[in-house]
Short mmCIF file of C-alpha atoms in Angstrom, two decimals:
data_model
loop_
_atom_site.label_atom_id
_atom_site.label_comp_id
_atom_site.label_asym_id
_atom_site.label_seq_id
_atom_site.Cartn_x
_atom_site.Cartn_y
_atom_site.Cartn_z
CA MET A 1 -1.36 7.55 2.96
CA SER A 2 -4.02 8.50 0.83
CA LYS A 3 -5.06 11.59 4.00
CA ILE A 4 -1.38 12.53 3.48
CA LYS A 5 -1.71 12.74 -0.26
CA GLY A 6 -4.77 14.77 0.08
CA PHE A 7 -3.64 17.06 2.94
CA LEU A 8 -0.63 18.24 0.35
CA TYR A 9 -2.85 18.46 -2.46
CA THR A 10 -5.07 20.90 -0.50
CA VAL A 11 -1.85 22.87 0.55
CA VAL A 12 -0.45 22.80 -3.08
CA VAL A 13 -4.27 24.27 -4.30
CA VAL A 14 -4.26 27.08 -1.55
CA ALA A 15 -0.90 27.98 -2.67
CA MET A 16 -1.74 28.33 -6.43
CA LEU A 17 -4.82 29.88 -5.49
CA GLY A 18 -2.60 32.41 -3.53
CA CYS A 19 -0.41 33.21 -6.21
CA LEU A 20 -3.06 33.70 -8.89
CA SER A 21 -4.48 36.40 -6.59
CA GLY A 22 -1.08 38.03 -5.32
CA CYS A 23 2.36 36.62 -6.23
CA ASN A 24 4.51 38.33 -8.50
CA PHE A 25 7.13 36.14 -10.73
CA GLY A 26 8.87 39.24 -11.92
CA TRP A 27 12.52 38.82 -12.50
CA LYS A 28 13.98 40.86 -9.17
CA THR A 29 17.92 40.94 -8.90
CA ASN A 30 21.00 42.33 -6.77
CA TYR A 31 22.97 44.63 -8.88
CA VAL A 32 25.35 46.35 -6.87
CA TYR A 33 28.59 48.13 -7.60
CA GLN A 34 30.89 50.40 -5.88
CA ASN A 35 30.40 54.28 -5.97
CA GLY A 36 27.18 53.43 -6.57
CA GLU A 37 25.58 56.95 -4.87
CA LYS A 38 27.92 58.71 -7.54
CA TYR A 39 25.96 58.24 -10.66
CA THR A 40 23.49 59.92 -12.55
CA ALA A 41 20.50 58.38 -13.86
CA GLY A 42 19.36 58.61 -17.43
CA ASN A 43 20.21 60.36 -20.73
CA ARG A 44 22.78 62.96 -20.42
CA GLU A 45 25.11 65.07 -22.34
CA ILE A 46 28.84 64.87 -21.07
CA THR A 47 31.52 67.84 -21.82
CA GLU A 48 34.45 66.36 -19.99
CA LYS A 49 37.10 64.63 -21.74
CA ILE A 50 36.84 60.60 -21.90
CA GLU A 51 39.81 58.52 -22.53
CA THR A 52 38.40 55.29 -21.08
CA ILE A 53 34.89 53.66 -20.86
CA ASP A 54 33.72 50.99 -18.69
CA LEU A 55 30.39 49.64 -19.29
CA ASP A 56 28.20 46.71 -17.94
CA TYR A 57 25.02 46.72 -19.29
CA MET A 58 22.45 43.63 -18.60
CA SER A 59 20.15 43.54 -21.17
CA GLY A 60 19.73 45.23 -24.41
CA GLY A 61 21.89 46.23 -27.56
CA VAL A 62 24.36 48.99 -27.29
CA LYS A 63 25.96 51.10 -29.55
CA LEU A 64 29.27 53.20 -29.43
CA ILE A 65 29.44 55.41 -32.34
CA GLY A 66 31.82 58.13 -33.17
CA THR A 67 30.64 61.65 -33.96
CA ASP A 68 31.56 64.95 -35.48
CA GLU A 69 30.68 66.42 -31.97
CA ASP A 70 32.47 67.57 -29.06
CA VAL A 71 30.44 66.12 -26.46
CA VAL A 72 29.62 62.56 -25.31
CA ARG A 73 26.06 61.93 -25.43
CA ILE A 74 23.98 59.37 -23.55
CA ASN A 75 20.64 58.26 -24.86
CA GLU A 76 18.80 55.14 -23.85
CA THR A 77 15.24 54.23 -25.12
CA SER A 78 12.96 52.03 -23.67
CA GLU A 79 9.50 50.32 -24.46
CA LYS A 80 8.32 51.12 -20.85
CA GLN A 81 8.27 54.51 -18.60
CA LEU A 82 11.27 53.84 -16.29
CA ASP A 83 11.64 55.42 -13.08
CA ASP A 84 15.31 56.88 -12.11
CA LYS A 85 16.32 53.37 -10.45
CA ARG A 86 15.67 51.40 -13.77
CA LYS A 87 17.66 54.18 -15.77
CA VAL A 88 21.12 53.86 -17.27
CA HIS A 89 23.90 55.41 -14.71
CA THR A 90 26.46 56.60 -15.26
CA TRP A 91 29.48 58.60 -13.50
CA VAL A 92 32.49 60.52 -14.81
CA ASP A 93 35.47 59.90 -12.53
CA GLY A 94 38.70 62.00 -13.67
CA THR A 95 38.94 60.75 -17.61
CA THR A 96 36.97 57.25 -17.32
CA LEU A 97 33.15 57.20 -18.13
CA TYR A 98 31.31 54.53 -16.33
CA VAL A 99 27.95 52.96 -17.58
CA ARG A 100 25.80 51.06 -15.38
CA TYR A 101 22.72 49.42 -16.63
CA CYS A 102 20.40 50.76 -13.48
CA ALA A 103 20.85 51.83 -10.15
CA SER A 104 23.05 49.90 -7.30
CA ALA A 105 20.30 48.50 -5.39
CA LYS A 106 19.03 45.15 -4.07
CA GLY A 107 15.69 43.31 -5.33
CA LEU A 108 14.87 45.50 -8.14
CA ASP A 109 12.23 44.33 -10.81
CA LEU A 110 13.93 44.35 -13.78
CA ASN A 111 11.55 41.81 -15.59
CA ASP A 112 10.99 43.05 -19.78
CA LEU A 113 12.58 46.39 -19.34
CA LYS A 114 13.55 46.07 -23.22
CA LYS A 115 16.16 48.98 -23.12
CA SER A 116 18.68 49.81 -25.42
CA LEU A 117 21.59 52.10 -25.35
CA GLU A 118 23.35 54.41 -27.28
CA ILE A 119 26.45 56.22 -26.81
CA THR A 120 27.91 58.75 -29.24
CA ILE A 121 31.81 60.16 -28.75
CA PRO A 122 33.83 62.69 -30.48
CA LYS A 123 35.84 60.55 -33.07
CA ASP A 124 38.76 62.79 -33.15
CA VAL A 125 39.60 61.73 -29.50
CA ALA A 126 41.81 58.54 -29.19
CA LEU A 127 40.53 56.33 -26.61
CA GLY A 128 42.51 54.70 -23.82
CA GLY A 129 41.17 51.56 -23.57
CA VAL A 130 37.06 50.71 -24.17
CA LYS A 131 35.66 47.85 -21.79
CA LEU A 132 31.78 46.67 -23.02
CA LYS A 133 30.00 43.80 -21.38
CA VAL A 134 26.59 43.12 -22.02
CA SER A 135 24.70 40.31 -20.45
CA SER A 136 21.73 39.63 -23.10
CA GLY A 137 22.10 41.67 -26.18
CA GLY A 138 24.41 42.70 -29.17
CA ILE A 139 27.57 45.39 -29.10
CA GLN A 140 28.12 47.59 -32.37
CA CYS A 141 31.21 49.72 -31.88
CA GLN A 142 32.19 52.42 -35.20
CA ASP A 143 34.03 54.93 -36.30
CA PHE A 144 36.36 56.13 -33.41
CA GLU A 145 39.97 55.03 -32.62
CA ALA A 146 41.32 53.17 -29.11
CA GLU A 147 44.16 51.81 -27.75
CA LYS A 148 42.42 48.76 -26.25
CA MET A 149 38.98 47.38 -27.30
CA ASN A 150 37.62 44.73 -24.83
CA LEU A 151 34.02 43.55 -25.73
CA SER A 152 32.07 40.71 -24.13
CA ALA A 153 28.33 39.86 -25.35
CA SER A 154 26.72 36.57 -23.53
CA SER A 155 24.23 36.44 -25.79
CA GLY A 156 24.22 39.05 -28.94
CA ASN A 157 26.11 39.68 -31.81
CA ILE A 158 29.73 41.75 -31.91
CA THR A 159 30.02 44.35 -34.57
CA LEU A 160 33.37 46.13 -34.38
CA ALA A 161 34.51 48.83 -37.34
CA CYS A 162 37.21 51.23 -35.96
CA VAL A 163 40.65 51.47 -35.27
CA ALA A 164 42.67 49.44 -32.71
CA LYS A 165 46.15 48.73 -31.53
CA THR A 166 44.52 45.54 -28.92
CA VAL A 167 41.36 43.79 -29.90
CA ASP A 168 39.89 41.18 -27.42
CA LEU A 169 36.35 40.28 -28.13
CA HIS A 170 33.98 37.24 -26.79
CA ALA A 171 30.91 36.04 -27.83
CA SER A 172 29.29 33.10 -25.71
CA SER A 173 26.39 33.01 -28.79
CA GLY A 174 26.53 35.26 -31.77
CA LYS A 175 28.42 36.29 -34.61
CA ILE A 176 31.55 38.35 -34.40
CA THR A 177 32.27 41.24 -37.38
CA LEU A 178 35.37 42.79 -37.25
CA SER A 179 36.76 45.34 -39.38
CA LEU A 180 40.09 46.58 -38.75
CA GLN A 181 41.86 50.15 -40.28
CA GLY A 182 45.34 50.55 -39.64
CA ASP A 183 47.85 48.66 -38.21
CA SER A 184 47.41 46.16 -34.59
CA ASP A 185 49.33 44.86 -32.53
CA SER A 186 47.07 41.85 -30.97
CA VAL A 187 43.68 40.54 -32.06
CA LYS A 188 41.83 37.87 -30.32
CA LEU A 189 38.31 36.68 -31.18
CA ASP A 190 36.34 33.92 -29.33
CA THR A 191 32.73 32.78 -30.15
CA SER A 192 31.09 29.64 -28.79
CA SER A 193 28.13 29.66 -31.47
CA GLY A 194 28.66 32.12 -34.44
CA THR A 195 30.34 32.95 -37.33
CA ILE A 196 33.78 34.96 -37.60
CA ASN A 197 34.29 37.74 -40.40
CA VAL A 198 37.43 39.72 -40.40
CA ASP A 199 38.56 42.41 -42.64
CA MET A 200 41.67 43.68 -41.36
CA LYS A 201 45.16 45.04 -42.14
CA ASN A 202 48.32 44.41 -40.47
CA ALA A 203 48.86 42.96 -36.84
CA ASN A 204 51.61 41.14 -34.70
CA LYS A 205 49.27 38.69 -33.77
CA VAL A 206 45.94 37.18 -34.32
CA ASP A 207 44.26 34.19 -32.60
CA LEU A 208 40.54 33.24 -33.65
CA HIS A 209 38.63 30.63 -32.08
CA SER A 210 34.97 29.22 -33.15
CA SER A 211 33.05 26.34 -31.52
CA SER A 212 30.72 26.46 -33.73
CA GLY A 213 30.61 28.86 -36.90
CA LYS A 214 32.21 29.54 -40.22
CA VAL A 215 35.09 31.62 -40.36
CA PHE A 216 36.13 34.49 -43.28
CA VAL A 217 39.24 36.45 -43.16
CA SER A 218 41.09 39.27 -45.42
CA ALA A 219 44.15 40.23 -44.16
CA GLY A 220 47.23 42.01 -44.81
CA GLN A 221 50.49 41.06 -43.68
CA ILE A 222 50.26 39.10 -40.12
CA LYS A 223 53.12 38.02 -38.24
CA GLU A 224 51.34 35.18 -36.48
CA PHE A 225 48.11 33.62 -37.30
CA GLN A 226 46.08 30.86 -35.42
CA SER A 227 42.64 29.76 -36.18
CA LYS A 228 40.83 27.25 -34.22
CA VAL A 229 37.31 26.05 -35.55
CA SER A 230 35.33 23.31 -34.04
CA SER A 231 32.30 22.77 -36.47
CA GLY A 232 32.29 24.91 -39.89
CA ALA A 233 34.16 26.02 -42.86
CA GLY A 234 37.27 28.40 -43.20
CA GLU A 235 38.23 30.79 -45.86
CA TYR A 236 41.40 32.93 -45.66
CA HIS A 237 42.64 35.55 -47.95
CA PHE A 238 46.23 36.83 -47.14
CA THR A 239 47.81 39.52 -49.40
CA GLN A 240 51.05 38.18 -47.76
CA GLU A 241 51.64 35.02 -46.54
CA PRO A 242 51.95 35.16 -42.32
CA GLU A 243 55.24 34.58 -40.81
CA LYS A 244 54.01 31.87 -38.87
CA SER A 245 50.44 30.39 -38.90
CA GLU A 246 48.50 27.70 -37.58
CA ILE A 247 44.76 26.74 -38.64
CA SER A 248 42.89 23.75 -37.67
CA HIS A 249 39.04 22.63 -38.15
CA SER A 250 37.65 19.83 -36.82
CA SER A 251 35.18 19.73 -39.69
CA GLY A 252 34.67 21.81 -42.86
CA THR A 253 36.58 22.63 -45.82
CA VAL A 254 39.56 25.18 -45.64
CA THR A 255 40.08 27.44 -48.56
CA LEU A 256 43.60 29.43 -48.53
CA TYR A 257 44.02 32.10 -50.82
CA LEU A 258 47.89 32.98 -51.10
CA PRO A 259 50.16 35.27 -53.07
CA LYS A 260 51.68 33.18 -56.34
CA ASP A 261 55.25 34.03 -55.55
CA ALA A 262 54.83 32.88 -52.19
CA ASP A 263 57.55 32.15 -49.64
CA LEU A 264 55.94 29.02 -47.70
CA THR A 265 56.62 25.90 -46.05
CA GLY A 266 53.09 24.10 -45.63
CA ASP A 267 51.98 21.33 -43.32
CA PHE A 268 48.96 20.55 -45.19
CA THR A 269 47.04 17.33 -43.47
CA THR A 270 43.46 15.56 -43.34
CA SER A 271 42.39 12.68 -41.79
CA SER A 272 39.29 12.40 -44.21
CA GLY A 273 39.77 14.73 -47.60
CA LYS A 274 42.08 16.03 -50.04
CA VAL A 275 44.57 18.80 -50.86
CA PHE A 276 44.33 21.02 -53.52
CA SER A 277 46.45 23.37 -55.11
CA GLU A 278 46.46 25.95 -57.87
CA ILE A 279 50.18 27.18 -56.83
CA ALA A 280 53.09 25.14 -57.65
CA PHE A 281 54.47 23.61 -54.26
CA ALA A 282 57.50 21.42 -54.61
CA LYS A 283 57.01 18.35 -52.19
CA LYS A 284 59.58 18.10 -49.63
CA ASP A 285 59.30 14.81 -47.04
CA ASN A 286 55.66 15.44 -45.78
CA ASP A 287 55.77 19.54 -46.41
CA TYR A 288 54.78 21.58 -49.49
CA VAL A 289 57.46 24.14 -50.34
CA CYS A 290 56.91 27.11 -52.41
CA GLY A 291 59.58 29.63 -53.09
CA SER A 292 62.23 30.06 -50.22
CA GLY A 293 59.85 28.39 -48.24
CA GLU A 294 60.79 30.60 -45.15
CA ASN A 295 57.42 31.32 -43.85
CA TYR A 296 55.77 28.38 -42.09
CA MET A 297 51.95 27.41 -42.26
CA LYS A 298 50.21 24.41 -40.94
CA VAL A 299 46.62 23.36 -41.56
CA HIS A 300 44.94 20.51 -40.35
CA VAL A 301 41.19 19.61 -41.23
CA SER A 302 39.97 16.49 -39.88
CA ALA A 303 36.79 15.81 -41.99
CA GLY A 304 37.12 18.29 -45.54
CA ASN A 305 39.32 19.55 -47.59
CA ILE A 306 42.38 21.50 -47.80
CA GLU A 307 42.14 23.84 -51.20
CA VAL A 308 45.06 26.34 -51.97
CA LYS A 309 43.95 28.81 -54.62
CA ALA A 310 46.39 32.38 -56.07
CA ALA A 311 45.11 35.38 -54.35
CA ASP A 312 44.08 38.07 -57.25
CA GLU A 313 46.81 40.38 -57.79
CA GLU A 314 46.10 44.01 -56.81
#
């Protein structure tokens, strides 16, 4: 048995010495996508009209910024000297701009490139759809208009400040900051670990979810509103009470700012905490009723208080 152990020990030592002299532990990956041969490497200026953007960026921050220029500019920076295979790759197909992290290839060493990307677009052109996916890095979009915004960051923050009808943002580990101008149809935000901060006007439907983090909302007229938070406090400012809303927090105090003359039926419950209100509600069975009571709001907190305060009159 001791001879076998000695032999294994010798094999391990030899292998380690061999690695020290020549092994490369760099990160190599297969990054393959369709029509790879049609893409252009590196920074460029695009004069064609772009209506849709489809971006997949593996690692590094991505910015999409509206400007007064009438062209689209691709500008990537890196702390390393990049060959063409490791530079950003873009392809314009009709009115769609495709953006990829690097060349379509197998076994590329993409270790420690420390890249970041900025794309500027004419802000007076309304985009049909924007789809951005970043595996490790943040996303920042501002100063333009789009019909649909679909942003996903596996590890990084998402900041969006623009006009959009449909918004779908997902951050696996990072905060979401949303500032919407104009009216929206649907807004959906989801973060596994991070805060949600929303400043918006009117929308038909808003759906928020945070597994761990605080939620702050400032909104105008919302028809359907839902917020579900596993761990974290919530502060909700409504200039007009939503037609139908449901707010649930497992842990943390929920503070609601509502108009003094709200027409609302509130189902406010807390498993471990109290309900406080600056607005005069009439108690009807287990509900709190204000005005005509035509709008419905359900709020449940497992561990924490529910505080209803009068919104500032403008």
